[in-house]
Coordinates of C-alpha atoms in Angstrom, one line a residue:
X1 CA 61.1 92.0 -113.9
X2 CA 63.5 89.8 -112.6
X3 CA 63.4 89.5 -109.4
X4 CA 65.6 90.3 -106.5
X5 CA 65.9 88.7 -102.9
X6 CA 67.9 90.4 -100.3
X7 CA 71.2 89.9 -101.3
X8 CA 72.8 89.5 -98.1
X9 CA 70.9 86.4 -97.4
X10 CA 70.7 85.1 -101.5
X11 CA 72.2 82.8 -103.3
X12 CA 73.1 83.7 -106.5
X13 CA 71.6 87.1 -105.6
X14 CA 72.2 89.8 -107.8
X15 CA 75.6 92.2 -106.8
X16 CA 75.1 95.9 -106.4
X17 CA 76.1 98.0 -109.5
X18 CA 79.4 98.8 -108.0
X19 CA 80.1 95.6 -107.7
X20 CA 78.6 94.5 -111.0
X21 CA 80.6 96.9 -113.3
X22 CA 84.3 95.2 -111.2
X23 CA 83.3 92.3 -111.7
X24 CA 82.4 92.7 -115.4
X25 CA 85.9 94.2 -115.8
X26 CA 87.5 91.8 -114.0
X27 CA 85.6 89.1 -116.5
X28 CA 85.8 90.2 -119.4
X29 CA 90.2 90.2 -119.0
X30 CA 89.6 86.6 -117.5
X31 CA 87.5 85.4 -119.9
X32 CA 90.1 86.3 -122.6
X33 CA 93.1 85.4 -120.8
X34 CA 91.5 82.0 -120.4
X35 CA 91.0 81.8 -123.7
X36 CA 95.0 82.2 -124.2
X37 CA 95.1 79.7 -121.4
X38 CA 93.1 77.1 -123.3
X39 CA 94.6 78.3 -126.8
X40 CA 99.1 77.7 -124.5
X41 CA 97.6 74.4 -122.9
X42 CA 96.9 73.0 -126.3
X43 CA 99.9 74.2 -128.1
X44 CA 102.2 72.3 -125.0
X45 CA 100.2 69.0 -125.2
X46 CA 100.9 69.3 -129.4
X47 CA 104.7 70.2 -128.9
X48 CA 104.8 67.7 -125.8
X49 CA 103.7 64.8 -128.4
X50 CA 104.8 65.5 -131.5
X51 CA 108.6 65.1 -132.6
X52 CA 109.1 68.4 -131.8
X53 CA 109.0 67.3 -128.2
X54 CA 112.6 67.0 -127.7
X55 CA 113.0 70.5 -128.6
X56 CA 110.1 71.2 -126.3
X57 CA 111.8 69.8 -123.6
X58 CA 115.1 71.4 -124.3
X59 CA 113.7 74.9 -124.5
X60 CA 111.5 74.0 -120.6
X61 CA 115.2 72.2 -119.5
X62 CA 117.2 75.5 -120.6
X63 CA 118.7 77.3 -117.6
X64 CA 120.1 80.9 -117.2
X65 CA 120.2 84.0 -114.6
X66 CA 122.4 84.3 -112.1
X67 CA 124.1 81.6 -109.9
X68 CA 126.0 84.1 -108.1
X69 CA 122.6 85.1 -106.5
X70 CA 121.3 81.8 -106.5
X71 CA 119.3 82.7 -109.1
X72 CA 120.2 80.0 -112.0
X73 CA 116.6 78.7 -113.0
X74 CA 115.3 76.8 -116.2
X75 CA 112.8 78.3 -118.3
X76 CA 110.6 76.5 -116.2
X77 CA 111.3 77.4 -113.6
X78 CA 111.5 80.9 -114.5
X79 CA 107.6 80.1 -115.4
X80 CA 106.9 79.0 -112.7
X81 CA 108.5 80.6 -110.0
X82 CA 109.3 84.2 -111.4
X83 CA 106.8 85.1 -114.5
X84 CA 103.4 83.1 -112.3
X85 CA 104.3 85.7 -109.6
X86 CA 102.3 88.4 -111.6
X87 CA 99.2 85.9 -111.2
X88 CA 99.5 85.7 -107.5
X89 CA 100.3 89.6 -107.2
X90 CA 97.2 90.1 -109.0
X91 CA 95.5 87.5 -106.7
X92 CA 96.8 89.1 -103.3
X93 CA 94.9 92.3 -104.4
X94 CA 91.9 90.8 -105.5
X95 CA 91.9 88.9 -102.1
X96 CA 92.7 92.2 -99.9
X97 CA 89.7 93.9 -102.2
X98 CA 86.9 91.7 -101.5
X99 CA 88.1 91.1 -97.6
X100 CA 88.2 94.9 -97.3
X101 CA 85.3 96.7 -99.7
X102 CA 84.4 94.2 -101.8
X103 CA 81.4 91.4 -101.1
X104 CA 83.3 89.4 -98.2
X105 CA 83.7 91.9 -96.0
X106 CA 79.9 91.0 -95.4
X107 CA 79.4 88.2 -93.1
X108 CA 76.2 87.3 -94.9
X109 CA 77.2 87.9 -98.3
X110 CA 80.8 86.1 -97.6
X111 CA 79.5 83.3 -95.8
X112 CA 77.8 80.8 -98.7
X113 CA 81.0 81.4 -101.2
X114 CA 83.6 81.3 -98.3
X115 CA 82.0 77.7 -96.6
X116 CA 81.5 76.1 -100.8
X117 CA 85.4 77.3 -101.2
X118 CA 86.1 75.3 -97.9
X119 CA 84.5 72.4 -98.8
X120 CA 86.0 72.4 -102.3
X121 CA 89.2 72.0 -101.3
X122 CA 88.7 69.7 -98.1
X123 CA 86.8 67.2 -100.1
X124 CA 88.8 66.9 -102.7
X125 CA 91.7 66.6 -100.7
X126 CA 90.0 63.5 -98.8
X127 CA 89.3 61.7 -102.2
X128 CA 93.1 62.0 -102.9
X129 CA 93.7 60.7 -99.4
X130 CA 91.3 57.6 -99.9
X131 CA 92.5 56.7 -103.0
X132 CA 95.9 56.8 -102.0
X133 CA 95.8 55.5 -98.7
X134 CA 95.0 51.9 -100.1
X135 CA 97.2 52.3 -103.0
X136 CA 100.5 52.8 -100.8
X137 CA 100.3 56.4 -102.5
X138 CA 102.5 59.6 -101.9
X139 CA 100.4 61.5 -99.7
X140 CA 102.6 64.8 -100.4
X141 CA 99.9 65.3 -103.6
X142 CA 96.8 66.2 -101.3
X143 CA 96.5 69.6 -102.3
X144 CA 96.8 69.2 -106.1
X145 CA 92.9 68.8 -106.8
X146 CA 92.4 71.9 -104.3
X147 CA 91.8 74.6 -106.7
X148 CA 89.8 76.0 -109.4
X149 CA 91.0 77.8 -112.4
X150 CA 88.5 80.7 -112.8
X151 CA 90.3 81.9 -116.1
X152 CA 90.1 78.3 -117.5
X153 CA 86.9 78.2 -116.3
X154 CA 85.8 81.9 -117.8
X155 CA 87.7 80.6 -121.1
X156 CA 85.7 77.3 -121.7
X157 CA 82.3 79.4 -120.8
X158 CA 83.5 81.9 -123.9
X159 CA 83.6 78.9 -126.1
X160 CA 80.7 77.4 -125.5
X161 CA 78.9 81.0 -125.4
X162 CA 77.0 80.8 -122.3
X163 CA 75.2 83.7 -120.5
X164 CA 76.1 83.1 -116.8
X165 CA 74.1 86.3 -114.8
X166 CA 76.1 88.0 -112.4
X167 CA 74.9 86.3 -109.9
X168 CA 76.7 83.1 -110.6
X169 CA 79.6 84.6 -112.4
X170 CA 80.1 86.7 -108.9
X171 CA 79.7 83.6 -106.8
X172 CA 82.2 81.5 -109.3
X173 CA 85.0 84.5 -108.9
X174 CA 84.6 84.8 -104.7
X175 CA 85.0 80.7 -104.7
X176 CA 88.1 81.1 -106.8
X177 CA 89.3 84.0 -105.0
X178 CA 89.0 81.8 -101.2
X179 CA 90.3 78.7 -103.3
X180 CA 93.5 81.1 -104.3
X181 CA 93.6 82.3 -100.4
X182 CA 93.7 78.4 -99.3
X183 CA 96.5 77.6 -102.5
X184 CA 98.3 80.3 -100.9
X185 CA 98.6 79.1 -97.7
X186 CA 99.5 75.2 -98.6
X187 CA 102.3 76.7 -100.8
X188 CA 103.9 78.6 -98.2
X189 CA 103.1 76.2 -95.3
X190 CA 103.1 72.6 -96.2
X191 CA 105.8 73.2 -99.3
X192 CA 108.4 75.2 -97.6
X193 CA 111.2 72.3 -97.3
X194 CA 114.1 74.4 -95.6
X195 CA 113.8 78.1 -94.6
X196 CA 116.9 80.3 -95.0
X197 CA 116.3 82.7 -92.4
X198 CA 118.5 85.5 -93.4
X199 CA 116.8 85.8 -96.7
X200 CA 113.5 85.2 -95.3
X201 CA 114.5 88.4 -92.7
X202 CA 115.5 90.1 -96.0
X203 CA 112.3 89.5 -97.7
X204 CA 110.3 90.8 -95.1
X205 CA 112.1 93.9 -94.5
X206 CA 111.9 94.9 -98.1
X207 CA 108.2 94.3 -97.4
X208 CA 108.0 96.6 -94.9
X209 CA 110.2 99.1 -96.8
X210 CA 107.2 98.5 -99.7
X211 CA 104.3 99.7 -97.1
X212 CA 106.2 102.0 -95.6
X213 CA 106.9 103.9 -99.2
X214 CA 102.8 103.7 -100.1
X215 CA 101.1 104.1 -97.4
X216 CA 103.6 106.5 -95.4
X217 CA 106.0 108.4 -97.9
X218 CA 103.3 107.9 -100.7
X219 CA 106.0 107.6 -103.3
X220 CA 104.3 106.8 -106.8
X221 CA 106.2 105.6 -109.8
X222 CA 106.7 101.7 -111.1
X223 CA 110.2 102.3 -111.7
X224 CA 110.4 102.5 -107.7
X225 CA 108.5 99.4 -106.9
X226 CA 109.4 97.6 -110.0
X227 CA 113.3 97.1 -108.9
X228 CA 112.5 96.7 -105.0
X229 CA 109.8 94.0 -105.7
X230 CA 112.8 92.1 -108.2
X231 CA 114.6 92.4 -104.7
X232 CA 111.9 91.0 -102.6
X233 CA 110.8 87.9 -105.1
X234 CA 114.6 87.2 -105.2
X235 CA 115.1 87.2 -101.5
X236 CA 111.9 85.0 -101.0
X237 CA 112.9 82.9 -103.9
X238 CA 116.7 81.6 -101.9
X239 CA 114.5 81.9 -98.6
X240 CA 113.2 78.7 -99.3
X241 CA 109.3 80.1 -99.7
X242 CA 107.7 79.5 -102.7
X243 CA 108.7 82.8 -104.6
X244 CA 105.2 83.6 -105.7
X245 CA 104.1 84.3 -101.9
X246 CA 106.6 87.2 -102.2
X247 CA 103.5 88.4 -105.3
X248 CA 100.4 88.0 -103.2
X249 CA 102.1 89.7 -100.0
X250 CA 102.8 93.0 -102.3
X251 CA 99.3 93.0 -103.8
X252 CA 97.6 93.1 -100.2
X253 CA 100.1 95.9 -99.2
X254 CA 98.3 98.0 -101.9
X255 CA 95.9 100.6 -100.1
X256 CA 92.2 99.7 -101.4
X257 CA 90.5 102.5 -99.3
X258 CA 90.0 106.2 -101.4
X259 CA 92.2 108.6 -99.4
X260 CA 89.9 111.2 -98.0
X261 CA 90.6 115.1 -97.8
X262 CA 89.8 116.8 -94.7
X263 CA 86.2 117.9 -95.4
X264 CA 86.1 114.0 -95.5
X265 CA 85.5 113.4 -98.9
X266 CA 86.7 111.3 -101.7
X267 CA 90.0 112.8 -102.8
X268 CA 90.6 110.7 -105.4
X269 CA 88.4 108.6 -108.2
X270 CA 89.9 105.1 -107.9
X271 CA 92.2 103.4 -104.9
X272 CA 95.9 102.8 -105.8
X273 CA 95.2 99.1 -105.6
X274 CA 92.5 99.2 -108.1
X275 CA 94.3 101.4 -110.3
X276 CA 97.5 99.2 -110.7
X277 CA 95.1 95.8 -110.7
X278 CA 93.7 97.4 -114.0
X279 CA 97.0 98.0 -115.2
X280 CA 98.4 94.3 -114.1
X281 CA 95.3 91.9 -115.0
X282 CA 96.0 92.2 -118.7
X283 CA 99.3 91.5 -118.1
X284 CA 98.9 88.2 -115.7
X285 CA 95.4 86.7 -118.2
X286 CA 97.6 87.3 -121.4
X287 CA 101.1 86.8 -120.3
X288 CA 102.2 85.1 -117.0
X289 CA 99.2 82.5 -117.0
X290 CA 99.6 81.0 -120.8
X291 CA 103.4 81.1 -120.5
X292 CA 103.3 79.0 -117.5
X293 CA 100.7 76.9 -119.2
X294 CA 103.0 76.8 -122.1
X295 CA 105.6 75.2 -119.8
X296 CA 103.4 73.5 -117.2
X297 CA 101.2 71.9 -119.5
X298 CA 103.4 69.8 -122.1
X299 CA 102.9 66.4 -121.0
X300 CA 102.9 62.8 -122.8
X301 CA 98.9 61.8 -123.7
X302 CA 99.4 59.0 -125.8
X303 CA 97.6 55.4 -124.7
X304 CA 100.6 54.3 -122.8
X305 CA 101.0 57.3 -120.9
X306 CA 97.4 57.4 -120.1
X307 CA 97.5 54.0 -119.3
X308 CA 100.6 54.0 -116.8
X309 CA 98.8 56.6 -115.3
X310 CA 95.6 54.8 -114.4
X311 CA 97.7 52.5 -112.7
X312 CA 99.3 55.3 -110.4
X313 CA 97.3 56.2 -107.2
X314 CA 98.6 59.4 -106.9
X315 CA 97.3 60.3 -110.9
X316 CA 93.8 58.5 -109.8
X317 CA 93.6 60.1 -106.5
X318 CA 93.6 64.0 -108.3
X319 CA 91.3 62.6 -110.9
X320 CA 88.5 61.7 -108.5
X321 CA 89.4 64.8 -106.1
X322 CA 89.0 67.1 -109.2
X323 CA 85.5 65.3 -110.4
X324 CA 84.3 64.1 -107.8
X325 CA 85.5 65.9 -105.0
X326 CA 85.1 69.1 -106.1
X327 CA 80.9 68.7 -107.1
X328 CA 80.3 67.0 -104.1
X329 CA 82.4 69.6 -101.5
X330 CA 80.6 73.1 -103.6
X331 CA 77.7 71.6 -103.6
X332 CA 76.9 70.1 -100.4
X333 CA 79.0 72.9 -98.8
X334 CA 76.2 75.1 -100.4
X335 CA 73.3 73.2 -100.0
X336 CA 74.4 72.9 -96.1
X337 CA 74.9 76.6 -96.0
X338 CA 71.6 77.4 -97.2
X339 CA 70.0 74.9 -95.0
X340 CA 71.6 75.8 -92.0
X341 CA 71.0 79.5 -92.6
X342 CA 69.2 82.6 -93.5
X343 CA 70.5 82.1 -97.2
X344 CA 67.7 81.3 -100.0
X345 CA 68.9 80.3 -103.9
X346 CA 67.7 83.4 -106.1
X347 CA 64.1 81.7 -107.1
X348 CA 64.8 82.6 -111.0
X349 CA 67.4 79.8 -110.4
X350 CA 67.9 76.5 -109.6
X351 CA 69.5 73.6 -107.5
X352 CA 70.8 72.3 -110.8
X353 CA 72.5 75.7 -111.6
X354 CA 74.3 75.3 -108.4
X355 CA 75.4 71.8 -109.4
X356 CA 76.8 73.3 -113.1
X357 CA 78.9 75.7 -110.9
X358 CA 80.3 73.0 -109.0
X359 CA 81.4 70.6 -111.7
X360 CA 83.0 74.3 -113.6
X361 CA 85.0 74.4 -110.2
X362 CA 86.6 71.2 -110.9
X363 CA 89.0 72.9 -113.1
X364 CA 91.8 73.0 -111.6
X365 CA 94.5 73.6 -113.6
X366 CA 97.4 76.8 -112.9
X367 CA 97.7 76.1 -109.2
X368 CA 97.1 72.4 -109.7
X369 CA 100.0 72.2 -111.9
X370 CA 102.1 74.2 -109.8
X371 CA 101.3 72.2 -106.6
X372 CA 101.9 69.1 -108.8
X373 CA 105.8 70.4 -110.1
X374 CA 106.3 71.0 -105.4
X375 CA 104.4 68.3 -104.6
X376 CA 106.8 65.5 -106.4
X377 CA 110.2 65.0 -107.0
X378 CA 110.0 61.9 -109.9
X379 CA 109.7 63.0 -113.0
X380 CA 107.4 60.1 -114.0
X381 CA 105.0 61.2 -111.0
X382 CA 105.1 64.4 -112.0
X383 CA 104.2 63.7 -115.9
X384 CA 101.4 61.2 -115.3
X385 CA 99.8 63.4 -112.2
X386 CA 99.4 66.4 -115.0
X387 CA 98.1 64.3 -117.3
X388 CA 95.6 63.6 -114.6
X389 CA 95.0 67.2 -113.7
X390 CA 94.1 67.7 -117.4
X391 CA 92.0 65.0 -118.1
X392 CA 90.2 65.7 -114.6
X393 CA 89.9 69.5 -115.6
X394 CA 88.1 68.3 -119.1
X395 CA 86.2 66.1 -117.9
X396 CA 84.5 68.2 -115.7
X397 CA 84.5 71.0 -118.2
X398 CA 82.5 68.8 -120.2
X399 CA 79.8 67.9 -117.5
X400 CA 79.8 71.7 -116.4
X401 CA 78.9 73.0 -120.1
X402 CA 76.7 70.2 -121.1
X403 CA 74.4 71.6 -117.9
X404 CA 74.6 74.9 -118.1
X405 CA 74.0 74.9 -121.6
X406 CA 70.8 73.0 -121.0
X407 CA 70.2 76.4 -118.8
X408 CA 71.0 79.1 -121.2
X409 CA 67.9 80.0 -122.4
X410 CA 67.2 81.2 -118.8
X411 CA 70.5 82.7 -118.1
X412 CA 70.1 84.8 -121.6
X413 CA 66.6 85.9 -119.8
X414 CA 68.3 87.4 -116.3
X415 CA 71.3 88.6 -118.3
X416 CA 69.1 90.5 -120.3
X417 CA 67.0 91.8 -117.2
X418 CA 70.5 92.8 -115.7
X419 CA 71.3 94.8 -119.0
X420 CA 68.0 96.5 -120.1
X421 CA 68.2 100.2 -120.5
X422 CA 65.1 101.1 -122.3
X423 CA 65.7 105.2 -121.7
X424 CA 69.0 104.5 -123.2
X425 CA 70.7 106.8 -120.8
X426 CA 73.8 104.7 -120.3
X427 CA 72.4 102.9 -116.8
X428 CA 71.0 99.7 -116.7
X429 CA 67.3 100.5 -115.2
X430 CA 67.9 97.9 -112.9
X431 CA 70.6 99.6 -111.5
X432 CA 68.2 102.7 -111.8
X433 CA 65.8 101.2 -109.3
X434 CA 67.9 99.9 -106.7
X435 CA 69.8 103.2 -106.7
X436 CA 66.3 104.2 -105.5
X437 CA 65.3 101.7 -103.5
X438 CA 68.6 102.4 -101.6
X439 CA 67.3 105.6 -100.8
X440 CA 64.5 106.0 -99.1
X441 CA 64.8 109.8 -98.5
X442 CA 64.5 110.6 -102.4
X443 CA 61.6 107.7 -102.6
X444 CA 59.8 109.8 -100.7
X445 CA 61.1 113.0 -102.2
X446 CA 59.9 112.2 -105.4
X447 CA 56.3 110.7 -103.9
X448 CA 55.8 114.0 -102.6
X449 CA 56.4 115.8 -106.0
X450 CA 54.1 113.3 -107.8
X451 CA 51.5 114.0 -105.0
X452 CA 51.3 117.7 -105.2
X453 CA 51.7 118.0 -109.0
X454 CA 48.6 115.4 -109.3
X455 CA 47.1 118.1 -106.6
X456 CA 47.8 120.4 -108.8
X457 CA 46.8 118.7 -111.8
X458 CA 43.1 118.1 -109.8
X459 CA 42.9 122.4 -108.8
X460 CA 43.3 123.3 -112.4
X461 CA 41.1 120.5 -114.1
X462 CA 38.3 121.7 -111.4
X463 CA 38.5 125.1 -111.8
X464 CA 38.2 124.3 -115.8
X465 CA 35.0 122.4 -114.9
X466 CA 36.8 119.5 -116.3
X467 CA 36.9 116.0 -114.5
X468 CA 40.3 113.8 -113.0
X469 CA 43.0 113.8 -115.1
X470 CA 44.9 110.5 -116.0
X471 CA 47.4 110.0 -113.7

């Protein structure tokens, strides 16, 4: 049996079946969003370089909505700011989730994911910064190799049909989840130009009128929330805030604790929060994500363009953040972690397992656009600094699967561990133990009833004149 160190103090520990069967749900729309992801990213790069690229760039160029509101944007735009907002709202509930029931509301638990995330985007920043610094480099482009792209990452996994245990899969989503957190906060803090304070008041007042309606008045119904979050994002939009902070702010307004009755039990099966990220994930994987890749993504690879590139310290300095950076900040973030503390790696893995996690998180690639389009103002920046946030992003997808797929024979072994139900009753027998160990009152409950029926078994056999009967 595999086994199974305490997981508030393991690395790559195995979740609890709560925990297991979200995150599995959570995956499994990921993983085929990121596929979609992959599947838009390639169809830009082929429209972006082919002569249908004027076309292309008509289409992204094409503006519409209404000026009257300030809301004349081009398609995008519309991607980028408006549609991506689903992806964000879908992140601010994830985030409020794990924060409030969910693995890092454990200081234990949160603390090896939380201080790799940290050092995933500090050191990567710093590589940008010491590339650029002697190469008379914008500095505004710090934060572009920051994050990782879990649905890129969950996408290129699918492809190269790995068998990542929970474990890792579970430590791979919290670092995403903190790198989203940290994206969040260097949009709305360090690329927030001009603040229109009116429409900032606005935004925040429709805010409030969202909590007020579900946690106070306990209104249900989209077509409620639907128009008055249209109202919010537009508000946040002319505030001067990046519009997609108006997403995340509504998804950790959702309630994620079950509403109890007054006997104190659960008076309903699944938290409003839970219920409408279900509802929404499809919808961000398959929709918002690969249209804003479709948009984001169409930029000039041919040898020139690589080439003018190289030559660009800003292009260079994401490169090596993304590559370099990011293995070096997960992993020695981790390894320092658990040297510094109670944490031990799972022993059915290894330091080299830590290592393919790190290179996946180099794949930066939704937010690292998006911070690319605020980050710069010249279009020839911007065009050559994509270029080197994909080419970053493959090259590390590359070193991630060659060495986790040197690993997959052992990864097939724990997944199978994790998935074994040999009494076919629908429960993994995993889950089957730990739901006893967790109890120690019906451990001993059933000891008991194994001790007096083998007393029993004993009376009858000696009053048959027979001797001990198997146990």
């Amino acid at each position: 049996m595999t086994s199974k160190p305490d997981e508030q103090t393991s690395l790559f520990g195995l979740p609890s079946p709560s925990e297991r069967r979200k995150l599995g749900d959570a995956l499994r729309t990921e993983t085929l969003g990121g596929m979609m992801l992959l599947g838009a990213a390639v169809v830009a790069l082929i429209l972006a370089n082919t002569p249908l690229s004027d076309t292309y760039q008509s289409v992204s160029d094409h503006h519409f909505g209404i000026p009257a509101l300030g809301l004349d944007l081009s398609m995008g735009h519309w991607a980028s700011d408006g549609i991506l907002t689903i992806f964000f709202f879908v992140a601010g509930i994830e985030l409020k989730r794990e924060l409030l029931v969910g693995e890092l509301r454990k200081p234990a638990a949160a603390a090896l994911p939380v201080i790799a995330a940290v050092c995933g985007m500090v050191v990567p920043a710093l590589f940008y910064v010491a590339v650029n610094i002697p190469g008379n480099g914008q500095m505004d482009g710090w934060a572009v190799p920051m994050a990782t792209d879990i649905a890129f990452a969950l996408g290129v996994l699918a492809v190269i049909g790995t068998n990542l245990p929970s474990g890792i899969r579970a430590f791979l989503l919290t670092l995403a989840i903190v790198d989203d957190l940290g994206a969040i906060l260097v949009i709305a803090v360090f690329y927030t130009s001009s603040l229109n304070w009116y429409a900032f008041a606005g935004a925040v007042a429709g805010l409030a009128l969202f909590w007020v309606m579900h946690h106070k008045l306990r209104i249900r119904g989209w077509y409620v929330y639907v128009p008055l979050a249209l109202v919010i994002w537009a508000l946040m939009y002319n505030s001067g805030v990046h519009a997609t902070v108006a997403g995340v702010a509504m998804g950790m307004l959702l309630r994620v604790h079950l509403r109890k009755d007054a006997e104190g039990n659960d008076a309903e099966e699944v938290s409003p929060a839970e219920h409408i990220e279900h509802l929404i994930r499809p919808l961000s994987a398959g929709f918002a994500v690969p249209v804003f890749a479709l948009f984001a993504a169409g930029v000039s690879v041919s040898g020139s363009a690589l080439g003018e590139a190289v030559k660009q310290p800003e292009a260079l300095g994401v490169a090596a953040g993304l590559v370099l950076g990011k293995i070096i900040g997960v992993f020695g973030g981790t390894y320092l972690a658990a040297r510094f503390t109670r944490a031990q790696l799972n022993p059915d893995l290894s330091w080299s397992d830590v290592a393919g996690v790190s290179m996946l998180a180099g794949i930066g690639f939704t937010v690292s656009l998006l911070v690319t389009e605020l980050a710069f103002t010249d279009e020839g920046t911007i065009e050559h600094v994509k270029a080197a946030v994909l080419i970053g992003s493959l090259i590390s997808a590359v070193a991630a699967c060659l060495l986790l797929k040197v690993r997959d024979a052992k990864y097939r072994q724990l997944w199978e561990a994790e998935t074994r139900d040999e009494d076919l009753d629908g429960v993994a027998d995993i889950d089957q133990e730990e739901d006893l160990s967790a109890r120690p009152a019906e451990a001993r409950r059933r000891a008991e009833m194994r001790a007096r029926l083998e007393q029993l078994g004993k009376g009858d056999s000696s009053a048959r004149g027979g001797g001990t009967p198997e146990d």
